[in-house]
mmCIF file of C-alpha atoms and ligand atoms in Angstrom:
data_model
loop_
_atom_site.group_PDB
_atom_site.id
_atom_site.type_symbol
_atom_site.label_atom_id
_atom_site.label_comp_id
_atom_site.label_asym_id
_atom_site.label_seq_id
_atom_site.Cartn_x
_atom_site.Cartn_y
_atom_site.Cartn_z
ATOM 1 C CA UNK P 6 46.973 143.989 107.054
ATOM 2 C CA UNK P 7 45.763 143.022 103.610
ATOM 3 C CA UNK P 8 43.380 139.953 103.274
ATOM 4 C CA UNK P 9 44.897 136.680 102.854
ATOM 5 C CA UNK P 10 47.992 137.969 104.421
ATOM 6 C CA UNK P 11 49.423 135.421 106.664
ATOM 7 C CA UNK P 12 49.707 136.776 110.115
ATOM 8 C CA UNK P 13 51.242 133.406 112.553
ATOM 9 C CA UNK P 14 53.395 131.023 110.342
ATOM 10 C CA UNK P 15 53.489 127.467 110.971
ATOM 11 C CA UNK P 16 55.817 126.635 113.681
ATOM 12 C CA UNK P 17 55.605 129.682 115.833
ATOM 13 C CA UNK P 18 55.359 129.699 119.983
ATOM 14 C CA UNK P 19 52.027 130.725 120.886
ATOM 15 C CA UNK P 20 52.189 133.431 123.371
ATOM 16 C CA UNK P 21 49.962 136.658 124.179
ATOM 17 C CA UNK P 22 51.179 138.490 121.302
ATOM 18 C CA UNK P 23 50.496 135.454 118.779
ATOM 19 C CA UNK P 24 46.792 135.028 120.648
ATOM 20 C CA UNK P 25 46.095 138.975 120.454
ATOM 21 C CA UNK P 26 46.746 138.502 116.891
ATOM 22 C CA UNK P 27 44.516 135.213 116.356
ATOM 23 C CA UNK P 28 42.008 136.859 117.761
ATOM 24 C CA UNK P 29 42.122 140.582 116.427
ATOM 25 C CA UNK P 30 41.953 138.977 113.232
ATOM 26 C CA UNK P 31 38.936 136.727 114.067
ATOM 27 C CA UNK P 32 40.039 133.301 114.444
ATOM 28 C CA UNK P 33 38.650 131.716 117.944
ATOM 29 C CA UNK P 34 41.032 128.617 117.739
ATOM 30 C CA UNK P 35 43.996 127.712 116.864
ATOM 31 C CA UNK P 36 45.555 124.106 115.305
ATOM 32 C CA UNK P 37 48.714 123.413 117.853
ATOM 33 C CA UNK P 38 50.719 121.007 118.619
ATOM 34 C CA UNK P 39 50.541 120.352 122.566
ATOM 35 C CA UNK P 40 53.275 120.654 124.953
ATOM 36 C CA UNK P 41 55.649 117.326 125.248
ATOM 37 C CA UNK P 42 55.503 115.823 128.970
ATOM 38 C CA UNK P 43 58.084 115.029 129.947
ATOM 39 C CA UNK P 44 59.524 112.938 133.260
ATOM 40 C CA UNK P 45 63.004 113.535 134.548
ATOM 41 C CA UNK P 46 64.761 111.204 136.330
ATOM 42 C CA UNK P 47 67.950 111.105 138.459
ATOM 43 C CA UNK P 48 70.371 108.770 139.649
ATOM 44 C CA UNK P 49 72.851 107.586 142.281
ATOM 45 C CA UNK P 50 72.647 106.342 145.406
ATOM 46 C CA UNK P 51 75.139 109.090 146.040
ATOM 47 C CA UNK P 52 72.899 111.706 145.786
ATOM 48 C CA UNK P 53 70.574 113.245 148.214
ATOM 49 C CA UNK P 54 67.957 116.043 148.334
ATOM 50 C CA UNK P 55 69.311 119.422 148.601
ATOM 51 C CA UNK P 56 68.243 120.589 151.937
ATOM 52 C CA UNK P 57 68.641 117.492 153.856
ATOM 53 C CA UNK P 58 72.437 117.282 155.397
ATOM 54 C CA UNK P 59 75.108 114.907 153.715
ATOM 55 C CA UNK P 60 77.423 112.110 155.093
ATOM 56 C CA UNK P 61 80.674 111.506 153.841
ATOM 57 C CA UNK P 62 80.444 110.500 150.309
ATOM 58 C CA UNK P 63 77.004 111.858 149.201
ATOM 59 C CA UNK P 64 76.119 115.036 147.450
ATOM 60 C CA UNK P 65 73.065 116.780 146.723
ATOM 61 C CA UNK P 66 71.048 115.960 143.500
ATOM 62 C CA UNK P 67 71.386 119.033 141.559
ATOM 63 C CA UNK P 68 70.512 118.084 138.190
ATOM 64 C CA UNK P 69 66.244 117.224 138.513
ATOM 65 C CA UNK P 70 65.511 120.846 139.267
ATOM 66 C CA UNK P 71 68.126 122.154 136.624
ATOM 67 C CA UNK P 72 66.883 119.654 133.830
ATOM 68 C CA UNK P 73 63.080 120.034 134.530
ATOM 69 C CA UNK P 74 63.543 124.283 134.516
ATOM 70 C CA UNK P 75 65.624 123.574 131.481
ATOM 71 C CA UNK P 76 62.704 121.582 129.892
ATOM 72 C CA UNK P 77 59.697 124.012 131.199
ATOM 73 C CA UNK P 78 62.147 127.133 129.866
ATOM 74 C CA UNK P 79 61.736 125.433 126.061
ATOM 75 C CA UNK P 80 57.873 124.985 126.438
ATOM 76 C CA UNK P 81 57.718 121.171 127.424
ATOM 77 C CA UNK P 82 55.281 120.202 130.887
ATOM 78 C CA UNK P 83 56.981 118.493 133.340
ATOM 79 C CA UNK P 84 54.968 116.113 134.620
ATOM 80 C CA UNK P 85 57.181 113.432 136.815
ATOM 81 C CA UNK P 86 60.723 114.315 138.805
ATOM 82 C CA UNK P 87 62.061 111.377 139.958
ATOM 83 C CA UNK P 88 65.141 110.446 142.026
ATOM 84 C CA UNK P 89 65.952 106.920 141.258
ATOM 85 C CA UNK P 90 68.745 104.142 143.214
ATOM 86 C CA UNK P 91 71.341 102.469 141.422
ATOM 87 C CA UNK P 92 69.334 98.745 141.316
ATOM 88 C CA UNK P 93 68.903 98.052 137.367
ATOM 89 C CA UNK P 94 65.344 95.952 137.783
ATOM 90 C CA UNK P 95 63.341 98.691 139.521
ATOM 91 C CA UNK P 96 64.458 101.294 137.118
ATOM 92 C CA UNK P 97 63.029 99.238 134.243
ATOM 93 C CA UNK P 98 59.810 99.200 136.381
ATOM 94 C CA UNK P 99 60.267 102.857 137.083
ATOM 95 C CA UNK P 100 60.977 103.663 132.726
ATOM 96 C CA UNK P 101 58.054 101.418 131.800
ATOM 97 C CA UNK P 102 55.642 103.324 134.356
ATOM 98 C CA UNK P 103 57.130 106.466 133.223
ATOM 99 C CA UNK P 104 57.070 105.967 129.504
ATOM 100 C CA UNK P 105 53.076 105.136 130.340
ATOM 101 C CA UNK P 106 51.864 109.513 131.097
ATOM 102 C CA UNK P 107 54.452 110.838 129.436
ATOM 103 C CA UNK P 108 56.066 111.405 125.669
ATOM 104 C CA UNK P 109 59.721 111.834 126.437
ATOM 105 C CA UNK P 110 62.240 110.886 129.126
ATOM 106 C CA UNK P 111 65.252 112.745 130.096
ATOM 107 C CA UNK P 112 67.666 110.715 133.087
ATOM 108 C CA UNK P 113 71.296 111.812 133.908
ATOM 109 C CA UNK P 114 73.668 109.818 135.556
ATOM 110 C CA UNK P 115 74.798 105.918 135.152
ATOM 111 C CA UNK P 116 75.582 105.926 131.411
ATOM 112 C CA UNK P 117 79.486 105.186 131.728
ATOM 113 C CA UNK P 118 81.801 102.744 132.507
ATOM 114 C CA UNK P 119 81.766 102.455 136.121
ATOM 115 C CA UNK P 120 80.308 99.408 138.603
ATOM 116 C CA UNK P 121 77.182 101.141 139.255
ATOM 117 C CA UNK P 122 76.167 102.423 135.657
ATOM 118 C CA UNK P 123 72.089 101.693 136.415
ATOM 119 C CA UNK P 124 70.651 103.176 133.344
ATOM 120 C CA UNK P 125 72.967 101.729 130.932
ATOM 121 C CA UNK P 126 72.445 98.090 132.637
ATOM 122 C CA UNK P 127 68.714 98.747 132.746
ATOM 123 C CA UNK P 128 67.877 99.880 129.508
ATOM 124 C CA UNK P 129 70.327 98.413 126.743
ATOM 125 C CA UNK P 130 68.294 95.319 126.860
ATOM 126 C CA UNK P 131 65.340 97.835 125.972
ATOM 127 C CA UNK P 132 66.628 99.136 122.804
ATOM 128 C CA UNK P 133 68.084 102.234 124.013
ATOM 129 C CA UNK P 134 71.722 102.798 122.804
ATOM 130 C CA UNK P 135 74.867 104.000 124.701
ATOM 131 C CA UNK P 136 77.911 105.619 122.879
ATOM 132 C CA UNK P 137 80.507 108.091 123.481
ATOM 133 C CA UNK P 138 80.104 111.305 121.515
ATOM 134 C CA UNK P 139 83.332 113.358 120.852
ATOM 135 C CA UNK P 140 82.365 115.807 122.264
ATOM 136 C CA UNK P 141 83.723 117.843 125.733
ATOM 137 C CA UNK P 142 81.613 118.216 127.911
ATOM 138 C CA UNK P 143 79.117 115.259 127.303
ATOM 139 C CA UNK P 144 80.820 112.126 125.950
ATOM 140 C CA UNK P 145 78.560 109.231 127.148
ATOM 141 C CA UNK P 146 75.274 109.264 125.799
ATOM 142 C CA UNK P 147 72.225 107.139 125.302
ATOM 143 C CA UNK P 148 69.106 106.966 123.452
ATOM 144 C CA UNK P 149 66.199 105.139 122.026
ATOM 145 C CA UNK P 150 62.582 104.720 121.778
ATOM 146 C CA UNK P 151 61.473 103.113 124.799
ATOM 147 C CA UNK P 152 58.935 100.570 125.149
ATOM 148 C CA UNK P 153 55.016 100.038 122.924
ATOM 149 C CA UNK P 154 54.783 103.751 122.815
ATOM 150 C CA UNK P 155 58.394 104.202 121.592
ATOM 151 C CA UNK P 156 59.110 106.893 123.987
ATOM 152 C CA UNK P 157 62.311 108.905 123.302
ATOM 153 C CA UNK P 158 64.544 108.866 126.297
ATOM 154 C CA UNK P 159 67.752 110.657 126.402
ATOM 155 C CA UNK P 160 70.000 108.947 129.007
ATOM 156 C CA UNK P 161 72.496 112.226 129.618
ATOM 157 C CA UNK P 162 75.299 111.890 131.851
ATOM 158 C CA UNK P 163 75.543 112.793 135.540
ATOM 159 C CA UNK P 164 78.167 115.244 136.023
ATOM 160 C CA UNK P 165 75.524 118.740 136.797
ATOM 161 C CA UNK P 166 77.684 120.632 133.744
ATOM 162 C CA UNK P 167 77.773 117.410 131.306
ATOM 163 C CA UNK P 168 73.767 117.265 131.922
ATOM 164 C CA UNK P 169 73.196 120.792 130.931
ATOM 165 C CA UNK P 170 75.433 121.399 127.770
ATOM 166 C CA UNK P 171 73.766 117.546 127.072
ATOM 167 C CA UNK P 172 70.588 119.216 127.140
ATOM 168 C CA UNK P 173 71.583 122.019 125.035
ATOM 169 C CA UNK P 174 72.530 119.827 122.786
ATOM 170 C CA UNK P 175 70.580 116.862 122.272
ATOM 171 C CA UNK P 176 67.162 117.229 123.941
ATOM 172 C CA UNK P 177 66.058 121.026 123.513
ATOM 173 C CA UNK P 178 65.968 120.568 119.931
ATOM 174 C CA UNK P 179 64.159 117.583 119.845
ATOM 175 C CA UNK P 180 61.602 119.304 122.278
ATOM 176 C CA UNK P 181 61.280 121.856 119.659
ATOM 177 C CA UNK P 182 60.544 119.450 116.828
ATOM 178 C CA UNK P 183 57.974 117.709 118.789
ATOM 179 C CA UNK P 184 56.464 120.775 119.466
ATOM 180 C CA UNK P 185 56.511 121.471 115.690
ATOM 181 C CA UNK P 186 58.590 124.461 115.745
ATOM 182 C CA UNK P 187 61.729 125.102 113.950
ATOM 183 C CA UNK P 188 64.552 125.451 116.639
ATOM 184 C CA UNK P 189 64.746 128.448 118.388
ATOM 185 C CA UNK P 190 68.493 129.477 119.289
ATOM 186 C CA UNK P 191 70.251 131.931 118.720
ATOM 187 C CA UNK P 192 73.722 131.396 116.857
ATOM 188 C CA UNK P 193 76.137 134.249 116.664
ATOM 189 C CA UNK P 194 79.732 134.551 115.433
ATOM 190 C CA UNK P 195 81.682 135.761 118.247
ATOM 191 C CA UNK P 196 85.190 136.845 118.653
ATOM 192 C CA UNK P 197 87.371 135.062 121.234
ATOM 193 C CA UNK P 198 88.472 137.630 124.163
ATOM 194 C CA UNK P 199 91.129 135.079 125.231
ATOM 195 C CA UNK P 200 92.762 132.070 124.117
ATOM 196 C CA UNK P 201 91.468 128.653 124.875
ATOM 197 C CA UNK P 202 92.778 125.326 124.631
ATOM 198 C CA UNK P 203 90.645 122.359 123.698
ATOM 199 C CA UNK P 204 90.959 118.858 123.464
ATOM 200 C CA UNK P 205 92.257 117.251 119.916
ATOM 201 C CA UNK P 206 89.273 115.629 118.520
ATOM 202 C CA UNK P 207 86.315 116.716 120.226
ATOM 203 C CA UNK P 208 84.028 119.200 119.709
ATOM 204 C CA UNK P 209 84.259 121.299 122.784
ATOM 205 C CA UNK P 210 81.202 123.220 124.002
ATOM 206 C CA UNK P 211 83.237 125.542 126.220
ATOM 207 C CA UNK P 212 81.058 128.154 128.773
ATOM 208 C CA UNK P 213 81.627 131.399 128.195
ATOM 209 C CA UNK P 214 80.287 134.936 128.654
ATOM 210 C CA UNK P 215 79.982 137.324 125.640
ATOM 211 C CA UNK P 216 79.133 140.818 125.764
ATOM 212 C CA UNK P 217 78.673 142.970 122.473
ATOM 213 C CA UNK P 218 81.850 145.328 121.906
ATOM 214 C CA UNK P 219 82.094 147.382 119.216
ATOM 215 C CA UNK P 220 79.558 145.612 117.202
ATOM 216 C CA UNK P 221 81.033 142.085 117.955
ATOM 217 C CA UNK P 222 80.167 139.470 120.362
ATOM 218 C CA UNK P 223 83.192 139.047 122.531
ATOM 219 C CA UNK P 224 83.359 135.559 124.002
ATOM 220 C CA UNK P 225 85.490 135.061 127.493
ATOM 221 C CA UNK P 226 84.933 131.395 128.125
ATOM 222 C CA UNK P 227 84.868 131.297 132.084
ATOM 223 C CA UNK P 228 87.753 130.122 133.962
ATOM 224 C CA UNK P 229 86.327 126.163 134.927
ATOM 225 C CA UNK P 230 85.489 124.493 132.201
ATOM 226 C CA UNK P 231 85.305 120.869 134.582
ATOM 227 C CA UNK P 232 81.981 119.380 133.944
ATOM 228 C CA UNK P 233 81.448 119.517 137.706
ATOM 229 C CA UNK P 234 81.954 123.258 138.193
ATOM 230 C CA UNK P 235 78.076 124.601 138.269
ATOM 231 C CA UNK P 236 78.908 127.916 139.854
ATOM 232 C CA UNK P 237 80.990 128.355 136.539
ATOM 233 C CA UNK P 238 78.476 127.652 134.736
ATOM 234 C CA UNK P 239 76.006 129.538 135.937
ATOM 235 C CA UNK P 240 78.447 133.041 135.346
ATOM 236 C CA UNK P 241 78.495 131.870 131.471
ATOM 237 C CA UNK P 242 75.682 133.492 129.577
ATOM 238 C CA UNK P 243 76.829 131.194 126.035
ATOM 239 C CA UNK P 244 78.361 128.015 124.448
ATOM 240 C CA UNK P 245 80.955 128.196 122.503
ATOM 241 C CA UNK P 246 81.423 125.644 120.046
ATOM 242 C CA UNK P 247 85.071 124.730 119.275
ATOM 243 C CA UNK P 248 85.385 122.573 116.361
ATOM 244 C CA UNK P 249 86.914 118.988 116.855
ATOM 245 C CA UNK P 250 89.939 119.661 114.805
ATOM 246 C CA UNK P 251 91.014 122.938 116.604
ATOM 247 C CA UNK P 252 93.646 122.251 119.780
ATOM 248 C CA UNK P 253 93.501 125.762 120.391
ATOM 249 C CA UNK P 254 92.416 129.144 119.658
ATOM 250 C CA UNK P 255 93.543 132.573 119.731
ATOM 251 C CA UNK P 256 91.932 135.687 121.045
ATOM 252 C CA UNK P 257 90.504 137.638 118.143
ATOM 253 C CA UNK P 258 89.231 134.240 116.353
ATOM 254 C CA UNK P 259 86.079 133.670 115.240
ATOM 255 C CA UNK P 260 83.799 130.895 116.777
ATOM 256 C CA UNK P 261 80.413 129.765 116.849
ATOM 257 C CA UNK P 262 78.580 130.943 119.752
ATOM 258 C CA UNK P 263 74.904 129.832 121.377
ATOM 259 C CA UNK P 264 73.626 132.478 123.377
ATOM 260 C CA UNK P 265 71.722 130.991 126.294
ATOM 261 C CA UNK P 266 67.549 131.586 126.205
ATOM 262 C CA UNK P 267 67.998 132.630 130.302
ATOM 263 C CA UNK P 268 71.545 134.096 131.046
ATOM 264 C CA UNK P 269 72.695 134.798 134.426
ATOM 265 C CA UNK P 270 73.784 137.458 135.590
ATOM 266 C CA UNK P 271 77.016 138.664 134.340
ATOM 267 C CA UNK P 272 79.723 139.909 136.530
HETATM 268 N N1 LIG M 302 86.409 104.677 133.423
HETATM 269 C C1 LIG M 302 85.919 105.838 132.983
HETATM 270 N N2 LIG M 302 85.171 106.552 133.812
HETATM 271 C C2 LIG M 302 84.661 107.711 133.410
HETATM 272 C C3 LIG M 302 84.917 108.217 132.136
HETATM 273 C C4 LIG M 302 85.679 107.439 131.261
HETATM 274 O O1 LIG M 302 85.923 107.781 130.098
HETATM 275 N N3 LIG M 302 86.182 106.264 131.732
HETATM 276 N N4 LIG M 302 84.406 109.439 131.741
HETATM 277 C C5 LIG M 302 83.986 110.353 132.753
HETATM 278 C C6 LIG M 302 83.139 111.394 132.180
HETATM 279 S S1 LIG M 302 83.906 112.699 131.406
HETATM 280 C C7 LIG M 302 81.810 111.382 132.322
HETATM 281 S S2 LIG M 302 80.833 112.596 131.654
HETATM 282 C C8 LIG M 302 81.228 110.339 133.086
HETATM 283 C C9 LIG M 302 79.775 110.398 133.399
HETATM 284 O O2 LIG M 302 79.247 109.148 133.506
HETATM 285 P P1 LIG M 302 77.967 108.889 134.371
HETATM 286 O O3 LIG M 302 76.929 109.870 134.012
HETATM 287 O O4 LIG M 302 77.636 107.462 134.212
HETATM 288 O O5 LIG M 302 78.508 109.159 135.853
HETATM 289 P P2 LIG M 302 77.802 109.237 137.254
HETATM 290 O O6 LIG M 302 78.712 108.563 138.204
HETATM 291 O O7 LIG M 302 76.388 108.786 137.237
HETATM 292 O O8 LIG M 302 77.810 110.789 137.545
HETATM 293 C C10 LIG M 302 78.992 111.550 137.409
HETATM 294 C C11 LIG M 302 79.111 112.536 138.569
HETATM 295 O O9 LIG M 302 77.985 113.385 138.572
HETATM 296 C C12 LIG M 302 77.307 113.283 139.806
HETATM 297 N N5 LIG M 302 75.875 113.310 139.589
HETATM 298 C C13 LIG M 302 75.163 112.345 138.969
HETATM 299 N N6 LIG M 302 73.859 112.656 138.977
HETATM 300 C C14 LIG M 302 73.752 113.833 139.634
HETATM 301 C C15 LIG M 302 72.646 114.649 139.976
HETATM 302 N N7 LIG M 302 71.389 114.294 139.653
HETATM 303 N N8 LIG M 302 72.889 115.793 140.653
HETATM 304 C C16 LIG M 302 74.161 116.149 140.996
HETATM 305 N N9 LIG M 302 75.241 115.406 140.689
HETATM 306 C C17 LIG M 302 75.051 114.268 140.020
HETATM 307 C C18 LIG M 302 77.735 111.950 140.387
HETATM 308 O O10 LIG M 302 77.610 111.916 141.779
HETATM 309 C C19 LIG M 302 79.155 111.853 139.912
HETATM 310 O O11 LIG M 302 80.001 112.583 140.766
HETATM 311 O O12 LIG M 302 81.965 109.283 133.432
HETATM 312 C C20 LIG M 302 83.256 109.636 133.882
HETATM 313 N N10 LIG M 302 83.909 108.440 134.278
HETATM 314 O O1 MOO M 303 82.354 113.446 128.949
HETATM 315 MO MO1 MOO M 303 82.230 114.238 130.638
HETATM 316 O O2 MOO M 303 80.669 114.967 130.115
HETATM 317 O O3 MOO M 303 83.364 115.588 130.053
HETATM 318 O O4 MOO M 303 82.192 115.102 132.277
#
């Protein structure tokens, strides 16, 4: 290594390889940027912890766990789960004591049109805005800077596959920029196995498994693509990003593909 070489660039993941490195070359610190903490939240009345039994119209809160692995799997700390009701004044409570120990806030659930949409009632008073992306899964969104400390909160919505391609798409990035890093996914072109359909004027982040073939990424987009279908999801490995002006395409087309940081296992 000659002097003056530069060994860790700005922006890189500290791990044991970057530390052995620091430190075979002398330097006993390092200038970082700490992890973000971050507090999850969920909502619904609806929704009860897995591993307690349901009654009719309840089902188990699924997205906490998912989002808070999620967040620890792109280096943030996790430092509050939180399984919130439906009533719009305690949640206000519950974002201002949240946005007090920690520097980002990540809830799913209750940003859409219906009776009970808590977060939405709660927090458009408090600067955080709602909209509807065009985009499949994942159309109603918020966000804002909460509170003194203009905390970023990412309102995603509930349904368990909306929440993670929602994460994939809005908050992992942003986790990497607060962390100082320049975003770490990887983007192939891949090669559509079989046609797929998608919906006129939305960007559809369809699931999909791709294998390399040949030397190209071959992308079978699982069978359910509803943003409820979580045992679908978990056999996709990748995103694939179908541009909002496509209604279809055709197997042996080219299209964007995000290969997950953790895939499943592939059948
Ligand atoms: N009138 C309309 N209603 C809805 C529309 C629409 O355009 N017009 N769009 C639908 C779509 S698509 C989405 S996405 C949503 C999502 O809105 P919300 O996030 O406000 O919906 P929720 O009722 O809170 O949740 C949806 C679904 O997901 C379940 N859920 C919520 N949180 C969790 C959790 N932590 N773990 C597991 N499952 C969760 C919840 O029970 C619901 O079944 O709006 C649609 N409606
Ligand atoms: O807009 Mo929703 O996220 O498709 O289920």
């Amino acid at each position: 290594m000659a002097q003056g070489a530069l060994v860790i660039p700005a922006g890189t993941r500290v791990n044991a390889r970057t530390l052995a490195l620091a430190a075979a070359t002398g330097h006993p610190t390092l200038p970082v940027r700490p992890r973000p903490r971050v507090a999850i939240v969920s909502t619904g009345d609806e929704l009860i912890p897995p591993g307690e039994p349901l009654s009719p119209g309840q089902i188990h809160e699924s997205n906490s766990v998912m989002l808070a692995a999620a967040c620890r799997s792109r280096g943030a700390e996790v430092v509050a789960t939180v399984a919130a009701g439906d009533e719009p004044e305690s949640f206000v409570g519950l974002i201002e004591d949240l946005a007090s120990e920690c520097d980002a806030i990540v809830s799913s659930g209750g940003v859409s049109m219906g009776a009970y949409d808590v977060v939405k009632a709660a927090l458009r008073e408090h600067g955080i805005e709602f909209v509807q992306v065009a985009m499949q899964p994942g159309k109603p969104q918020g966000f804002g800077l909460f509170g003194e400390h203009r905390v970023p909160v990412f309102a995603l919505p509930g349904n368990p596959v909306s929440s993670f391609v929602s994460f994939e798409v809005f908050v992992a990035p942003a986790l990497e920029a607060m962390m100082g890093g320049t975003h770490e996914r990887r983007v192939v072109t891949g090669v559509m196995g079989h046609a797929l359909t998608s919906p006129r004027g939305k960007t559809q982040i369809a699931r999909a498994v791709t294998t390399p073939e040949g030397g190209a990424w071959v992308v079978n987009p699982v069978v359910g693509q509803g943003s409820h279908f979580v045992a679908d999801l978990v056999r996709a490995n990748s995103l694939v990003i179908v541009p909002a002006d496509a209604e279809s395409l055709a197997a042996g087309d080219e299209v964007e593909v995000w290969l997950l940081s953790d895939p499943g296992p592939i059948p």
